[in-house]
Structures are given as C-alpha cells and as structure tokens.
Short mmCIF file of C-alpha atoms in Angstrom, two decimals:
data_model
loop_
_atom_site.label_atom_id
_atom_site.label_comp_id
_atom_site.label_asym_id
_atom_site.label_seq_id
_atom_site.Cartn_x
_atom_site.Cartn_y
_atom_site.Cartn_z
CA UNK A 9 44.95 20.26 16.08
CA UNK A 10 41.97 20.91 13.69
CA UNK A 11 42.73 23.21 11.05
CA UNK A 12 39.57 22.99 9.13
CA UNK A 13 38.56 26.30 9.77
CA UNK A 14 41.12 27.94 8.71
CA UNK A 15 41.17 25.99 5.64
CA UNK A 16 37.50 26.85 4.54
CA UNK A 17 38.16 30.07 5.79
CA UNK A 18 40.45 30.63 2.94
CA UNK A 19 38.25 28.99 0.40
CA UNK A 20 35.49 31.11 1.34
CA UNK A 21 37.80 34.33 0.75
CA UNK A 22 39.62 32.92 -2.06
CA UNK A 23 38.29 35.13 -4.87
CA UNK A 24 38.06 38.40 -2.84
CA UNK A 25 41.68 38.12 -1.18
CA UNK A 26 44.62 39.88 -3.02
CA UNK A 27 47.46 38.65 -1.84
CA UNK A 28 50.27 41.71 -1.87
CA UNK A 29 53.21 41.31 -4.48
CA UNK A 30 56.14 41.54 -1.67
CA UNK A 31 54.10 37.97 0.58
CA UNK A 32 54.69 36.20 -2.95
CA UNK A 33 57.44 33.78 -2.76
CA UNK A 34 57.11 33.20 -6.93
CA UNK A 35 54.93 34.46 -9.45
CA UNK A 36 54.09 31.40 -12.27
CA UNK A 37 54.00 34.43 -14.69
CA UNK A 38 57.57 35.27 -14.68
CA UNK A 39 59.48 33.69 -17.52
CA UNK A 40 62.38 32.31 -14.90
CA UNK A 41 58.92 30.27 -13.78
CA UNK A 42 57.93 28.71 -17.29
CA UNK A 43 59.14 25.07 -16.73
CA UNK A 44 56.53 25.02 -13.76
CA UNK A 45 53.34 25.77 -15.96
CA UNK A 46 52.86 22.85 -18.02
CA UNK A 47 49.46 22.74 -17.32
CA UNK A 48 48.33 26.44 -18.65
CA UNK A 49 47.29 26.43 -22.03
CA UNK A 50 47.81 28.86 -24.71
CA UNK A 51 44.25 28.52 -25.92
CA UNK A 52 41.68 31.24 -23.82
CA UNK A 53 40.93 27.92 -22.17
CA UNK A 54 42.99 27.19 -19.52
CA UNK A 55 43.20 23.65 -18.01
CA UNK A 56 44.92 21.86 -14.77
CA UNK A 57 46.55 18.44 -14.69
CA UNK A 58 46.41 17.48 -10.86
CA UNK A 59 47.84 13.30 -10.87
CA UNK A 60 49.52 14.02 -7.82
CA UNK A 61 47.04 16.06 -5.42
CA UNK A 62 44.69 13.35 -6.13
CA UNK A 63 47.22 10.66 -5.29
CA UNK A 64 48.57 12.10 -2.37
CA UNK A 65 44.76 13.02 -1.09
CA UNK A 66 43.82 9.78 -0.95
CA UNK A 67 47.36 8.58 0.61
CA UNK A 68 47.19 10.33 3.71
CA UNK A 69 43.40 9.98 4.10
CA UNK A 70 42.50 13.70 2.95
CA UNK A 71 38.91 14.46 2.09
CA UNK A 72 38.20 15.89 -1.68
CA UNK A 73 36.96 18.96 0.08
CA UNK A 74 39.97 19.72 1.92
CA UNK A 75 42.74 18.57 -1.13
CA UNK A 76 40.50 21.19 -3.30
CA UNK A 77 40.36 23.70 -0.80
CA UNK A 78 44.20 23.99 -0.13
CA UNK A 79 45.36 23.44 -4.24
CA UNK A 80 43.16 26.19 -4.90
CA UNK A 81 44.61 28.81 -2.12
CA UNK A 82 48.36 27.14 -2.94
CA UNK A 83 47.37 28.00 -6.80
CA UNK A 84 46.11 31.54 -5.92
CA UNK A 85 48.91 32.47 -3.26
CA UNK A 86 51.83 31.34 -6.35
CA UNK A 87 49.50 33.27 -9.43
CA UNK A 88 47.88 31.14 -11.73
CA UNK A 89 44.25 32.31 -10.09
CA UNK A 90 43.74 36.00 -9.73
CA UNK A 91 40.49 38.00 -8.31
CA UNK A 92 40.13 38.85 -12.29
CA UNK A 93 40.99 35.32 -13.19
CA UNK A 94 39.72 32.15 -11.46
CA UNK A 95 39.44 29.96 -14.38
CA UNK A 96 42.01 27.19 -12.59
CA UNK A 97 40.09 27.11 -9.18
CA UNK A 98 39.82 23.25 -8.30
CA UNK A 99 36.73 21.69 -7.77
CA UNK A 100 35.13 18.17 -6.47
CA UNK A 101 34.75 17.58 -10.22
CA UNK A 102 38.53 18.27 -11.28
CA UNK A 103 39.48 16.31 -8.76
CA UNK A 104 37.50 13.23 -9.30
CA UNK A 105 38.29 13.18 -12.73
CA UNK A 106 41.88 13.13 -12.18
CA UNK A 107 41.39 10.29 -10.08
CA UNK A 108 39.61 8.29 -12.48
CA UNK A 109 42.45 9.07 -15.37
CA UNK A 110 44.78 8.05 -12.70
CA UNK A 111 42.95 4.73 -11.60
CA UNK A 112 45.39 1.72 -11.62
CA UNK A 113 44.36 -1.43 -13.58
CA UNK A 114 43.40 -3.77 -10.85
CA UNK A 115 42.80 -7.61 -11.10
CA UNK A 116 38.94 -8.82 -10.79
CA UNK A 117 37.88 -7.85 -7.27
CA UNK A 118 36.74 -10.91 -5.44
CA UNK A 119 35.61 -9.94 -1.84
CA UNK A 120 34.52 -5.50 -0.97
CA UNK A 121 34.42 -4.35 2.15
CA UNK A 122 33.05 -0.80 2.61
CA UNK A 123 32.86 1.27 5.57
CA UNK A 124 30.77 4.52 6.28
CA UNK A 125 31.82 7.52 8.43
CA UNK A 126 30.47 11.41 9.34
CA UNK A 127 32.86 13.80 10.17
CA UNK A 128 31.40 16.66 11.83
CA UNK A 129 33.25 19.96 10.71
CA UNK A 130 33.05 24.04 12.37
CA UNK A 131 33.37 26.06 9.34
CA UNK A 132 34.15 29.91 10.12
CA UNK A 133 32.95 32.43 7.06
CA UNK A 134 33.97 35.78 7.09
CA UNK A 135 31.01 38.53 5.61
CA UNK A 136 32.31 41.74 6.12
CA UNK A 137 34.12 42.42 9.26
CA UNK A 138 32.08 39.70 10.73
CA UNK A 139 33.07 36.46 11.48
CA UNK A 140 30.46 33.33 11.68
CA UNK A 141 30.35 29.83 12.96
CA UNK A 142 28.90 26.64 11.53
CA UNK A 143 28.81 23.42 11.86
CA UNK A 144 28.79 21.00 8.79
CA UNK A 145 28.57 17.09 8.62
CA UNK A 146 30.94 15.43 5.94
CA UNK A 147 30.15 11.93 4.68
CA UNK A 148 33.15 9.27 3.87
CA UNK A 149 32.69 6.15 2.57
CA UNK A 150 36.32 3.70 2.39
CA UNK A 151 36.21 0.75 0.08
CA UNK A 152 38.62 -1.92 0.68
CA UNK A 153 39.54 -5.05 -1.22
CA UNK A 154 39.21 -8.70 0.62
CA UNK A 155 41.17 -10.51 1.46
CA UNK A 156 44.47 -9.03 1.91
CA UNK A 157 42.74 -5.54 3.08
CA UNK A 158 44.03 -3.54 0.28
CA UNK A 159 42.52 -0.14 0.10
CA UNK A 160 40.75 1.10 -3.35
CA UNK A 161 39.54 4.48 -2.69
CA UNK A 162 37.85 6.89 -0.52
CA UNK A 163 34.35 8.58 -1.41
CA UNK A 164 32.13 11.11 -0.08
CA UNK A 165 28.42 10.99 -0.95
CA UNK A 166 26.56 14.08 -0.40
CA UNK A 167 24.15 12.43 2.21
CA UNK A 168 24.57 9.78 4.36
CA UNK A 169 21.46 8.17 3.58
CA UNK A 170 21.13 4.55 2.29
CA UNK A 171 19.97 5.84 -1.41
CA UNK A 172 23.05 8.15 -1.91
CA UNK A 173 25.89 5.85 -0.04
CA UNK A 174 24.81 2.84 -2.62
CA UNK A 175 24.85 5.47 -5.23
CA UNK A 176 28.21 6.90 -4.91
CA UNK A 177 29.64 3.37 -4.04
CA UNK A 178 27.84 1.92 -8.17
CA UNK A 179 28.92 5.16 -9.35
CA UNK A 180 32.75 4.71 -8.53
CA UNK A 181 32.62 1.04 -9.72
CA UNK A 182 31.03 2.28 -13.19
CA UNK A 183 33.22 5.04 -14.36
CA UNK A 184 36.59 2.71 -13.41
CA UNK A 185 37.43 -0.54 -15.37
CA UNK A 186 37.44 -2.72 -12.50
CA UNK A 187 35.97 -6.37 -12.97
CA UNK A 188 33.35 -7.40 -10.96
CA UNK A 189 32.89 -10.72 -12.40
CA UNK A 190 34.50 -12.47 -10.14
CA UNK A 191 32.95 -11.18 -7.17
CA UNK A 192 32.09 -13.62 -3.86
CA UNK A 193 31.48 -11.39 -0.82
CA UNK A 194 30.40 -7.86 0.22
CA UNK A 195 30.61 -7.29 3.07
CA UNK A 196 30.16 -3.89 5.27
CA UNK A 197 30.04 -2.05 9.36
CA UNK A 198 27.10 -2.64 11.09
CA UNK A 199 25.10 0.55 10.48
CA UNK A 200 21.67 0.63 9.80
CA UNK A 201 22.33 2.29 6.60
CA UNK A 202 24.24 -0.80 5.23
CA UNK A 203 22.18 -3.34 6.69
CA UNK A 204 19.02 -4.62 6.52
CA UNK A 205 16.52 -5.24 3.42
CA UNK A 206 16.90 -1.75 1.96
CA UNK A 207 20.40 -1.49 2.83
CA UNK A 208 23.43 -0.52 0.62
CA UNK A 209 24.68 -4.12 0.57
CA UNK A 210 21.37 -4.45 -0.97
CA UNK A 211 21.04 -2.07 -3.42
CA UNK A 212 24.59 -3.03 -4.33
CA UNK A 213 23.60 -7.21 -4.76
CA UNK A 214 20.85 -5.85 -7.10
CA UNK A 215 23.06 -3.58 -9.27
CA UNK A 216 25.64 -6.21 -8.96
CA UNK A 217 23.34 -9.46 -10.71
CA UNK A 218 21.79 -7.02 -12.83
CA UNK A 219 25.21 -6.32 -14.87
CA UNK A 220 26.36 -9.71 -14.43
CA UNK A 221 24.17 -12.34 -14.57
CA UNK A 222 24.22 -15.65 -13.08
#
C-alpha cells in the first residue's frame, strides 16, 4: 500500500492545520511532559536533536523526504510546532546534518559499490477545497562497501543526471571522515549515467587521484 500521498498531503498542510486540543494525545508544553523536551532550548532559538530519525530512516530504507515529512507532522500533532510557531519543522538539511554527527568511524574503504534508482511518486496538494494530483520523480543513490556488502548510506541527489549523482556521491565522502586511501575498486549498475567516459565512476576516479595521489 502506498501511503505517499497522504504523507505529503500532510506536509503540504502542515502549517495551516490546527489540530483540536481534545485529538491531542499529549501536549510537550505541560510540565508532567518536561523530561520529553530535551531538545527545546531556553534561548528564543529553539533547536532539534534527531540521532534516531536519522538512524532509523536509513534502517528501514526511508527516503529523507519522507523521515522529514512524518517527524514534522508527529512534532506538530504532540506541540512543539504550532501555526504561530514552526521554528522546529524538519528539513533535508536537519536531517543530513544529524546524520553526519551521527556517522560511525569506519575503517579505510577498500572496494564502493553504488547503485542509482528513480522512484516515481503521486503527490496530492490540497488549495482550498480543491484537491490536485502530481506526479514527482525521486532520485536514490545506495552506496555499499566491498567486499562483504556492507551498506554505508543512502542519498538522494536532486537530479538524476551524471553531474549531480557524482556530486552528491564526493559530497557525502567529503563532509564524513572516511579514508579513501586505501581504495582498489569502484564499481557501479549498468546505467548510462554511471558508465561510460563522462560517467559518475568517472568523475569519481578524477576526484578520487586528485585528493590522493599516486
């Protein structure tokens, strides 16, 4: 069952939507509640720790725009985010730096295997009493470690094109401390984007001997 709709559904209606005081199970702003906002600041400033959404998105294979579309409604439906108030709405960005804070040491990476796929999504948006249908492509990108076929992460460029796959893929391995030194293989599906002369396996050999030298 696809439940994407309904889940961008809410994110669309997330700010406008005010939820009615007796469909609240708790309210994060009642002092019986205080042990479960360690992440709300005193300070006008208000910031969110999320270590576990972004471990448990990746675990079960969720895409960043789903995880940030439910902790958002989950956040708004318990109180922290208000339709006066939507300082603590998650974003792509929130969520990818949590998962770089959270990024395991690893040992030098000696063989990377990536593989490219596009999800094709019906979004539903709501303007007025109106209801609309369209359709959306999502990009995903999974990196996994060779041999052994240990997975490292899951990305989603913006485009699927050969310039912004090899991007996102150089962009992950320089904002994590993961050692490349050691590196002997790349290797990738048999798209046209990843193969060939102008490929991503390319572009990544060439970023790849650039930072470490022969």
């Amino acid at each position: 069952m696809d439940c994407s709709s309904d889940i961008f559904e809410v994110d669309l209606n997330l700010i406008t939507y005010k939820p009615s005081t007796s469909n609240r199970l708790i309210s994060l702003t009642d002092p019986k509640y205080k042990q479960l906002t360690p992440f709300i600041s005193k300070s006008s400033q208000m910031r969110l720790g999320l270590p576990s959404t972004a471990v448990v998105g990746d675990r079960f294979g969720v895409s960043d725009r789903a995880v940030v579309a439910i902790a958002s409604s989950v956040l708004h439906d318990v109180g922290p985010i208000t339709s006066n108030n939507s300082d603590l709405v998650v974003d792509n960005n929130k969520l990818r730096r949590e998962k770089a804070l959270n990024e395991p040491q690893v040992l030098p990476l000696k063989g990377l295997y990536f593989d490219g796929l596009t999800d094709s999504t019906l979004i539903l948006e709501r303007v007025d009493t109106k209801r609309y249908t369209r359709k959306t492509k999502d990009e995903h990108l999974s990196l996994i470690e060779e041999p052994g076929l240990r997975y490292i992460t899951h990305l989603s460029p913006s485009f699927g094109t050969i310039k912004q796959n090899s991007a996102t893929i150089i962009g992950y391995f320089e904002g994590i401390t993961q050692d490349l030194s050691q590196l002997l293989a790349i290797d990738c599906d048999g798209t046209s984007v990843n193969t060939g002369w102008k490929s991503c396996v390319t572009r990544f050999n060439y970023y790849y001997f650039s930072t470490n030298p022969p």
